[in-house]
PDB file of C-alpha atoms in Angstrom:
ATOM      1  CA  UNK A   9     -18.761-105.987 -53.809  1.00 88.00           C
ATOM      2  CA  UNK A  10     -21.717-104.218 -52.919  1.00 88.00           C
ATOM      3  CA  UNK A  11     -22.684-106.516 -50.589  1.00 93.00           C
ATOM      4  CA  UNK A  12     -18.846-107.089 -49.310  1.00 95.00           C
ATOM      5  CA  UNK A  13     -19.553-103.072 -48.539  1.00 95.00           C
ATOM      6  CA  UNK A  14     -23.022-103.080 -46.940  1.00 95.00           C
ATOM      7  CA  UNK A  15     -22.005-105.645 -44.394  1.00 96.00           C
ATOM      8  CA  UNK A  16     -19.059-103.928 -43.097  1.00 96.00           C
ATOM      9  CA  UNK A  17     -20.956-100.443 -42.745  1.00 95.00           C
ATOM     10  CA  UNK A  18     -23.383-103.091 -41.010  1.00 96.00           C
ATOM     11  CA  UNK A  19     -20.634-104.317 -38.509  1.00 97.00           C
ATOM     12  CA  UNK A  20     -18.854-101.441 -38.085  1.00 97.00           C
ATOM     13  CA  UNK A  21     -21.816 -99.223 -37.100  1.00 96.00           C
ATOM     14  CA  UNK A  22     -22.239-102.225 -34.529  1.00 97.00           C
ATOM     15  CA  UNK A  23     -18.715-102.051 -33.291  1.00 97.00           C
ATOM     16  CA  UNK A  24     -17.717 -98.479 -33.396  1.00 96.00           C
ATOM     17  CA  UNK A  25     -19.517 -95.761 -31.225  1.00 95.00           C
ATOM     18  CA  UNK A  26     -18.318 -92.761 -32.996  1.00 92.00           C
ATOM     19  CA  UNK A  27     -19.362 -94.048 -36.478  1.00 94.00           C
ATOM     20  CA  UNK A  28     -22.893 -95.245 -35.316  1.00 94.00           C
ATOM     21  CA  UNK A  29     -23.409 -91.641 -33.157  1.00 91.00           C
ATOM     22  CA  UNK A  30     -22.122 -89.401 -36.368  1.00 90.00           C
ATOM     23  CA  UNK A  31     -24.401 -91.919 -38.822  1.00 91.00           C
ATOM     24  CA  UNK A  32     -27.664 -91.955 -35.772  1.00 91.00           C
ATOM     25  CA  UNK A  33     -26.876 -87.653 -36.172  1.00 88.00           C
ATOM     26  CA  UNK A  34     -27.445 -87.303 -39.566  1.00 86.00           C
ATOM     27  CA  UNK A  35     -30.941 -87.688 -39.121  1.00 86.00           C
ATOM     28  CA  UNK A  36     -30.550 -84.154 -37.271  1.00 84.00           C
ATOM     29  CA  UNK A  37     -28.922 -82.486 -40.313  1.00 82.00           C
ATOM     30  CA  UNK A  38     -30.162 -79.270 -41.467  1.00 87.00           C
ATOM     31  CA  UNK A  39     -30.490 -79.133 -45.612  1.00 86.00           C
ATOM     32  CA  UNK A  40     -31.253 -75.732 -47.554  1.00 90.00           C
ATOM     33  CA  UNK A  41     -31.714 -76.555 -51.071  1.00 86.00           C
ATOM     34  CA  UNK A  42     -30.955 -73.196 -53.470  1.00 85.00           C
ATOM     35  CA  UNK A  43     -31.318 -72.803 -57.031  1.00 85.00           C
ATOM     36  CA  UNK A  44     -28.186 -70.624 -58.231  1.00 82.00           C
ATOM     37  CA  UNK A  45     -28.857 -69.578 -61.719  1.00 78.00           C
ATOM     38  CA  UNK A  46     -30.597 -73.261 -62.624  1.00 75.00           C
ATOM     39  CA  UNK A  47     -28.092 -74.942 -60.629  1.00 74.00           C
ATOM     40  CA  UNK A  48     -29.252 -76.567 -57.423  1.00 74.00           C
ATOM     41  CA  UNK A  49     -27.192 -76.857 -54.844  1.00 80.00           C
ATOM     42  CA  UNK A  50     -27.689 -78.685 -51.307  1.00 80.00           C
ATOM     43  CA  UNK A  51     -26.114 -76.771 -48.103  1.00 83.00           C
ATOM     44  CA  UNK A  52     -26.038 -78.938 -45.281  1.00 79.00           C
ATOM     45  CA  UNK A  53     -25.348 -78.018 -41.150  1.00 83.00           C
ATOM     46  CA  UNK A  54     -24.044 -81.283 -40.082  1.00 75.00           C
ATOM     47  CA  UNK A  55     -21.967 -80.303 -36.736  1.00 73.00           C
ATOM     48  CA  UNK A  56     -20.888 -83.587 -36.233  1.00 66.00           C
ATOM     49  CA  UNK A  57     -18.869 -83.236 -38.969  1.00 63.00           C
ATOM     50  CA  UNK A  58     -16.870 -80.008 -37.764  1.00 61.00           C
ATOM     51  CA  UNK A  59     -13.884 -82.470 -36.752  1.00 59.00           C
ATOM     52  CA  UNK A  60     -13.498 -83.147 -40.473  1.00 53.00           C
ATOM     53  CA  UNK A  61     -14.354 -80.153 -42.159  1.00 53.00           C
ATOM     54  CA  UNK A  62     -12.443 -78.221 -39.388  1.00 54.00           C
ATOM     55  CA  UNK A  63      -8.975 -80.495 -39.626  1.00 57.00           C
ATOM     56  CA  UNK A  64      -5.947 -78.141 -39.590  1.00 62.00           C
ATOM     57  CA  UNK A  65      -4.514 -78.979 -43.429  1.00 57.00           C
ATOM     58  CA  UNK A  66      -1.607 -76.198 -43.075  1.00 60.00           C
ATOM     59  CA  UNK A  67       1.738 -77.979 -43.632  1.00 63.00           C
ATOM     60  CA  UNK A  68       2.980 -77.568 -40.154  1.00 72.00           C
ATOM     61  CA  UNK A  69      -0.021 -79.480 -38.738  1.00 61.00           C
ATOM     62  CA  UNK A  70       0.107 -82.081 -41.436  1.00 63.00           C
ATOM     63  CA  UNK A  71       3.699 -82.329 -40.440  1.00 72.00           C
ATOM     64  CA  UNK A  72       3.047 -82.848 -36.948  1.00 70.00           C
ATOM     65  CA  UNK A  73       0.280 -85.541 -37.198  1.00 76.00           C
ATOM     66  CA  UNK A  74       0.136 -88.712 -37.838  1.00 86.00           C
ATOM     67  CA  UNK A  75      -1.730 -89.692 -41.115  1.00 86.00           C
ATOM     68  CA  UNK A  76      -4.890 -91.069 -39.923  1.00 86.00           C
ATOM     69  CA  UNK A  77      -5.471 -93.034 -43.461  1.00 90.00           C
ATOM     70  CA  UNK A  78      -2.310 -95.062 -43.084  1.00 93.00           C
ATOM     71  CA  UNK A  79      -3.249 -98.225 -41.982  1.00 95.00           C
ATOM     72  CA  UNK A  80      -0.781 -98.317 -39.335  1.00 93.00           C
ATOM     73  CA  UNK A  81      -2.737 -94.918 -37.556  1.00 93.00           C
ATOM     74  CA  UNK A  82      -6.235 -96.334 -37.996  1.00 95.00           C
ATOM     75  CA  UNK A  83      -8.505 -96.628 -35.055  1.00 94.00           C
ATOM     76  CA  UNK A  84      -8.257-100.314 -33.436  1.00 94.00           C
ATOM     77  CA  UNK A  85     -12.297-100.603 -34.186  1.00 96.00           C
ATOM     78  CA  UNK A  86     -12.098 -99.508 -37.647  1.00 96.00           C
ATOM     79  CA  UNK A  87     -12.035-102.461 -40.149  1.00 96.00           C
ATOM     80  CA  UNK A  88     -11.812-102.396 -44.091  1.00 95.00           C
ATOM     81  CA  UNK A  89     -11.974-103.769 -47.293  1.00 95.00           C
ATOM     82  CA  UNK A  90      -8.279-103.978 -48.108  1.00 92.00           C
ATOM     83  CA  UNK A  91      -6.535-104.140 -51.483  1.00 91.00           C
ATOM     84  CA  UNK A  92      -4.430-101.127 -53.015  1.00 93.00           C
ATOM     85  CA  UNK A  93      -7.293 -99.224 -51.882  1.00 95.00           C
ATOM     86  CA  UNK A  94      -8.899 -99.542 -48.616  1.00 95.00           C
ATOM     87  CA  UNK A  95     -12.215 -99.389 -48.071  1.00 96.00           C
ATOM     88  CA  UNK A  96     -13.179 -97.833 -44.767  1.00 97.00           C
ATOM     89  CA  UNK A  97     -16.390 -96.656 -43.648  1.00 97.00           C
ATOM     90  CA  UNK A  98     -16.182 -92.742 -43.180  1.00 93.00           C
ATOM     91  CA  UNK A  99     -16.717 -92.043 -39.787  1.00 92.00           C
ATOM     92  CA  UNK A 100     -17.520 -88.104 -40.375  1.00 88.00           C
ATOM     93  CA  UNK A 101     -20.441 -88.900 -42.807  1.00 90.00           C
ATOM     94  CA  UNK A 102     -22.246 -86.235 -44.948  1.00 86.00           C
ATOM     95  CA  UNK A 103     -24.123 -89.501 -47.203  1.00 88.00           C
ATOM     96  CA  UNK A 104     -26.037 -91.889 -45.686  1.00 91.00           C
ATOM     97  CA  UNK A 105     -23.807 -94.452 -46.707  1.00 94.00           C
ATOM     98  CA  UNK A 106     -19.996 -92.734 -46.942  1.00 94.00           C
ATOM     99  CA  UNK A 107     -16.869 -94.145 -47.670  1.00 96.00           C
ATOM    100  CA  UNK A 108     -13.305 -93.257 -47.395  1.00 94.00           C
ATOM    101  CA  UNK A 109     -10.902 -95.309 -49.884  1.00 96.00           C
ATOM    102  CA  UNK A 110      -7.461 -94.206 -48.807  1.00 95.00           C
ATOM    103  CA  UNK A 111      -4.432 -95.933 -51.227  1.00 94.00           C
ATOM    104  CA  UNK A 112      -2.716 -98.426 -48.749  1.00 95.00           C
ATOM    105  CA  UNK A 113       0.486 -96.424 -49.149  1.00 94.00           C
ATOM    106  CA  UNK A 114       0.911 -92.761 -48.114  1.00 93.00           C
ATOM    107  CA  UNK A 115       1.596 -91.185 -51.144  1.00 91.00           C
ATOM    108  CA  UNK A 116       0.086 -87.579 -52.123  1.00 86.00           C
ATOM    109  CA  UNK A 117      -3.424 -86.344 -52.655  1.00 84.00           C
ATOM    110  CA  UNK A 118      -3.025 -86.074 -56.408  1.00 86.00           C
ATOM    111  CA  UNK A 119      -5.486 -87.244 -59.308  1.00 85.00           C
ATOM    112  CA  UNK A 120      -3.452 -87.236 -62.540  1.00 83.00           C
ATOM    113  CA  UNK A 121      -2.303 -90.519 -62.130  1.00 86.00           C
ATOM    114  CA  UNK A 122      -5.731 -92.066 -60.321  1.00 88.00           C
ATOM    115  CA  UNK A 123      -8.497 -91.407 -63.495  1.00 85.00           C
ATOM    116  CA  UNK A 124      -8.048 -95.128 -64.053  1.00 86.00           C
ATOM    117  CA  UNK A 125      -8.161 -95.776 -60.326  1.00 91.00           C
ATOM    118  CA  UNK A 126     -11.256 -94.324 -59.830  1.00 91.00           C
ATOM    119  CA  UNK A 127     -12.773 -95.694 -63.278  1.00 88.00           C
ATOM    120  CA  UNK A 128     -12.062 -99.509 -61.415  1.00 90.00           C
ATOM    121  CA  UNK A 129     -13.619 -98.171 -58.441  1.00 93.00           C
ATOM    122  CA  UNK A 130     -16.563 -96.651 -59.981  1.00 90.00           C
ATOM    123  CA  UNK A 131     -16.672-100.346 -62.360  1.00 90.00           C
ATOM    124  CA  UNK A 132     -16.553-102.165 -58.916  1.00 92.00           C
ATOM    125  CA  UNK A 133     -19.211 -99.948 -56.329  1.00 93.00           C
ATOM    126  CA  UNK A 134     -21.868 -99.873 -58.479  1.00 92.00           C
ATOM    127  CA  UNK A 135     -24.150 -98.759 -55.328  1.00 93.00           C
ATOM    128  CA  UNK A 136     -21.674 -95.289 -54.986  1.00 93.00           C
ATOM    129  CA  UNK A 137     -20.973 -92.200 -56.213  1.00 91.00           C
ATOM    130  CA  UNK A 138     -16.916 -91.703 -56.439  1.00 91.00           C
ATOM    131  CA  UNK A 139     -15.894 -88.619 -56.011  1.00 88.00           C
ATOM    132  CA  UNK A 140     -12.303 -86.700 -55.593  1.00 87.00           C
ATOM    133  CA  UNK A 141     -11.638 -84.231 -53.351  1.00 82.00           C
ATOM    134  CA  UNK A 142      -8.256 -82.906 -53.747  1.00 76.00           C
ATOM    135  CA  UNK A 143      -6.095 -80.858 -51.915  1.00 69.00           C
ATOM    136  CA  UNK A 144      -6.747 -77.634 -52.127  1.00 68.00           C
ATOM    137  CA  UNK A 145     -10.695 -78.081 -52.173  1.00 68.00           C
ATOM    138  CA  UNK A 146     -11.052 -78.539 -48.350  1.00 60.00           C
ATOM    139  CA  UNK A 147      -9.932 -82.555 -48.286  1.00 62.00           C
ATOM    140  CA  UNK A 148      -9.012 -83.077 -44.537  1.00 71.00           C
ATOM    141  CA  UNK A 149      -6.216 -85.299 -45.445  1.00 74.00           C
ATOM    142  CA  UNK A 150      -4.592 -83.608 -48.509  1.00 75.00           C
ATOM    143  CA  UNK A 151      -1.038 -85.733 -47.939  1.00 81.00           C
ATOM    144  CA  UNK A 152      -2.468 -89.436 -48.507  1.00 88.00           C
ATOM    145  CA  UNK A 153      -3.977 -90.164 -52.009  1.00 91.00           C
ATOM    146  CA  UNK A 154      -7.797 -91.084 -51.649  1.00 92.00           C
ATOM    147  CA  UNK A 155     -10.951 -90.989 -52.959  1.00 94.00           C
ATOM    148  CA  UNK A 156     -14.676 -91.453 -50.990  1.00 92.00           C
ATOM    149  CA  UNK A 157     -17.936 -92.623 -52.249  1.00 95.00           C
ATOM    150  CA  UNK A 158     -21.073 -91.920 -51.020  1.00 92.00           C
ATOM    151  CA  UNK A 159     -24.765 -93.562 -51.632  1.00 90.00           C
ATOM    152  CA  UNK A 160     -25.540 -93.186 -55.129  1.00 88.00           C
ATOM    153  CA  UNK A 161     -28.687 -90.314 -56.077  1.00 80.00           C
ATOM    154  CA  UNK A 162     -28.044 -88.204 -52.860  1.00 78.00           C
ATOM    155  CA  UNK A 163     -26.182 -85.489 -54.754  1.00 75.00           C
ATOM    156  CA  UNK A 164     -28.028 -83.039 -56.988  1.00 72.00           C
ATOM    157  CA  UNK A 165     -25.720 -83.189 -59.609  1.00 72.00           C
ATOM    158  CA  UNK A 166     -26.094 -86.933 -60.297  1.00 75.00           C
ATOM    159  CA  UNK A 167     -29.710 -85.421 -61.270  1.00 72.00           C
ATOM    160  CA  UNK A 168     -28.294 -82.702 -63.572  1.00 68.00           C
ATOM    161  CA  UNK A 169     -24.957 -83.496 -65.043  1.00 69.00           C
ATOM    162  CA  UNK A 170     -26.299 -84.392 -68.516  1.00 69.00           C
ATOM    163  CA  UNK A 171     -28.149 -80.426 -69.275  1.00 68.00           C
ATOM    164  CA  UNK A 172     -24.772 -79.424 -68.459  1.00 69.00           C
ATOM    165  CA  UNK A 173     -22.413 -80.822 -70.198  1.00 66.00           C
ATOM    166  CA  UNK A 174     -20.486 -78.294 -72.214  1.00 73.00           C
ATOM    167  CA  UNK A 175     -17.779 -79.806 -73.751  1.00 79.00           C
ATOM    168  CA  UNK A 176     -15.396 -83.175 -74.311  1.00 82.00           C
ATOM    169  CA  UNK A 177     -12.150 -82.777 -72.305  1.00 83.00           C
ATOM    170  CA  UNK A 178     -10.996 -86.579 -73.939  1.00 82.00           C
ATOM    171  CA  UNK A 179     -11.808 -90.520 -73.921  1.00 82.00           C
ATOM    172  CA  UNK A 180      -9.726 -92.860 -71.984  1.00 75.00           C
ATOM    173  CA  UNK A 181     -10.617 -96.060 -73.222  1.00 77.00           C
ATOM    174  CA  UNK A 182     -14.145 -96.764 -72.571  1.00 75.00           C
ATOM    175  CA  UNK A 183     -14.920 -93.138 -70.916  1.00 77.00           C
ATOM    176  CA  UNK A 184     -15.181 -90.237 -71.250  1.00 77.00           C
ATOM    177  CA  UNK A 185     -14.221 -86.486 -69.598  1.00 78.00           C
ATOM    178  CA  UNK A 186     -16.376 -83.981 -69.902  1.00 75.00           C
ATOM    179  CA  UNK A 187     -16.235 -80.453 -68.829  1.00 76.00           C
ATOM    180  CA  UNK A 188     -19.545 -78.804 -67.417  1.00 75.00           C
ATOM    181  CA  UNK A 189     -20.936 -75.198 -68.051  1.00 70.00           C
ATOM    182  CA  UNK A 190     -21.446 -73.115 -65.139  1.00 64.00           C
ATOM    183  CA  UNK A 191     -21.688 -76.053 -62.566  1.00 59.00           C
ATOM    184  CA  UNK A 192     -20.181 -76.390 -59.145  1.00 55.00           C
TER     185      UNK A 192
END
């Protein structure tokens, strides 16, 4: 799959001008690294991401747009990986390698019912990070269920996770939920 992955960021950094400028501008991003009380965090100023990061997510704008992970309201350049999840190169990276991986139907930005979802995911793009970002923690499209993955090592807490664990939430099968002390 990892391969699958790599050769459609390939072609669709060929094929898609906004992707390949926002990808060629990371180069240009501004990182501050701070240590918060042992905790290191990464701050980045990545302006070409403002049209992300700065998506109106009130309900009357929601309500007014079309959802631009439905498959029917994708860009006519942007190809994918398709299955119950799609796999779409982000176009708005913050990794070097960043993926969207919308569901194929609109349904809501929730993660109760996805832990097993993202477990497959995480079993499947060994290369990536997966991460959730729900809907009230800034996700620019907090109305269609998704999750993104970025390179994996680019985030400090992949470094750190294991001098914070704290506590055992509960095991699903083969994994494990864990709580962390004091971490962001």
């Amino acid at each position: 799959m990892n391969q699958t992955i790599h050769n459609l960021l390939t072609e669709q950094l060929a094929s898609w001008e906004t992707a390949r400028n926002n990808y060629a501008a990371l180069s240009g991003v501004q990182v501050k690294e701070l240590n918060v009380n042992g905790t290191l965090y990464k701050v980045q100023f990545n302006p070409a991401r403002i049209v992300s990061s700065g998506a109106k997510v009130d309900a009357k704008s929601i309500k007014e747009r079309k959802c631009f992970l439905c498959p029917a309201n994708l860009p006519a350049v942007q190809k994918g990986i398709e299955g119950h999840y799609n796999i779409l190169v982000n176009p708005f990276p913050i990794f070097p390698r960043h993926l969207t991986v919308p569901e194929t139907a609109h349904v809501a930005q929730r993660i109760a019912p996805r832990f097993g979802d993202m477990l497959d995911l995480a079993r499947q793009l060994t290369d990536y990070t997966i991460f959730y970002n729900g809907p009230k923690c800034g996700a620019s499209a907090p109305d269609h269920a998704h999750f993104q993955a970025g390179n994996k090592g680019f985030m400090p807490i992949e470094q750190d996770w294991r001098r914070q664990v704290a506590g055992k939430v509960a095991d699903y099968g083969q994994a494990t939920l864990w709580w962390l002390n004091d971490a962001p």
